[in-house]
Amino acid sequence: MQIGGGGDTITHIAVCSADSGDADARNCSSVLFAVVDTADVLLGDGESVTITYNFDISSTST
């Protein structure tokens, strides 16, 4: 997922069902799966940030 734009500050990321393409995902309007607090990142004009979220449901007890 890529998000970004001049003057945007990223403080958290939310994982939800959204467009599976490379669309702007700022407005999650479906089921919210997870929220992750991040270090604040201020984006300048033309800058973007790529965030990778890995969800692992494996367990050492099974």
JSON list of C-alpha atoms in Angstrom, two decimals, residues 25-48:
[
{"chain": "A", "resi": 25, "resn": "ALA", "atom": "CA", "xyz": [-6.24, 4.04, 1.37]},
{"chain": "A", "resi": 26, "resn": "ARG", "atom": "CA", "xyz": [-6.75, 7.02, 3.71]},
{"chain": "A", "resi": 27, "resn": "ASN", "atom": "CA", "xyz": [-10.50, 6.56, 4.01]},
{"chain": "A", "resi": 28, "resn": "CYS", "atom": "CA", "xyz": [-11.12, 3.05, 5.31]},
{"chain": "A", "resi": 29, "resn": "SER", "atom": "CA", "xyz": [-14.86, 2.47, 5.12]},
{"chain": "A", "resi": 30, "resn": "SER", "atom": "CA", "xyz": [-14.94, -1.27, 5.78]},
{"chain": "A", "resi": 31, "resn": "VAL", "atom": "CA", "xyz": [-13.99, -3.64, 8.59]},
{"chain": "A", "resi": 32, "resn": "LEU", "atom": "CA", "xyz": [-10.97, -2.40, 10.56]},
{"chain": "A", "resi": 33, "resn": "PHE", "atom": "CA", "xyz": [-8.57, -5.30, 11.17]},
{"chain": "A", "resi": 34, "resn": "ALA", "atom": "CA", "xyz": [-5.65, -3.64, 12.97]},
{"chain": "A", "resi": 35, "resn": "VAL", "atom": "CA", "xyz": [-4.22, -0.25, 13.95]},
{"chain": "A", "resi": 36, "resn": "VAL", "atom": "CA", "xyz": [-0.48, 0.31, 14.37]},
{"chain": "A", "resi": 37, "resn": "ASP", "atom": "CA", "xyz": [1.02, 3.38, 16.05]},
{"chain": "A", "resi": 38, "resn": "THR", "atom": "CA", "xyz": [4.06, 4.59, 14.10]},
{"chain": "A", "resi": 39, "resn": "ALA", "atom": "CA", "xyz": [6.68, 7.26, 14.56]},
{"chain": "A", "resi": 40, "resn": "ASP", "atom": "CA", "xyz": [5.32, 10.48, 13.01]},
{"chain": "A", "resi": 41, "resn": "VAL", "atom": "CA", "xyz": [6.44, 10.96, 9.40]},
{"chain": "A", "resi": 42, "resn": "LEU", "atom": "CA", "xyz": [5.82, 14.30, 7.65]},
{"chain": "A", "resi": 43, "resn": "LEU", "atom": "CA", "xyz": [5.66, 13.98, 3.88]},
{"chain": "A", "resi": 44, "resn": "GLY", "atom": "CA", "xyz": [6.69, 16.76, 1.52]},
{"chain": "A", "resi": 45, "resn": "ASP", "atom": "CA", "xyz": [5.30, 17.42, -1.95]},
{"chain": "A", "resi": 46, "resn": "GLY", "atom": "CA", "xyz": [5.91, 14.45, -4.22]},
{"chain": "A", "resi": 47, "resn": "GLU", "atom": "CA", "xyz": [7.02, 12.18, -1.37]},
{"chain": "A", "resi": 48, "resn": "SER", "atom": "CA", "xyz": [5.35, 8.91, -0.46]}
]
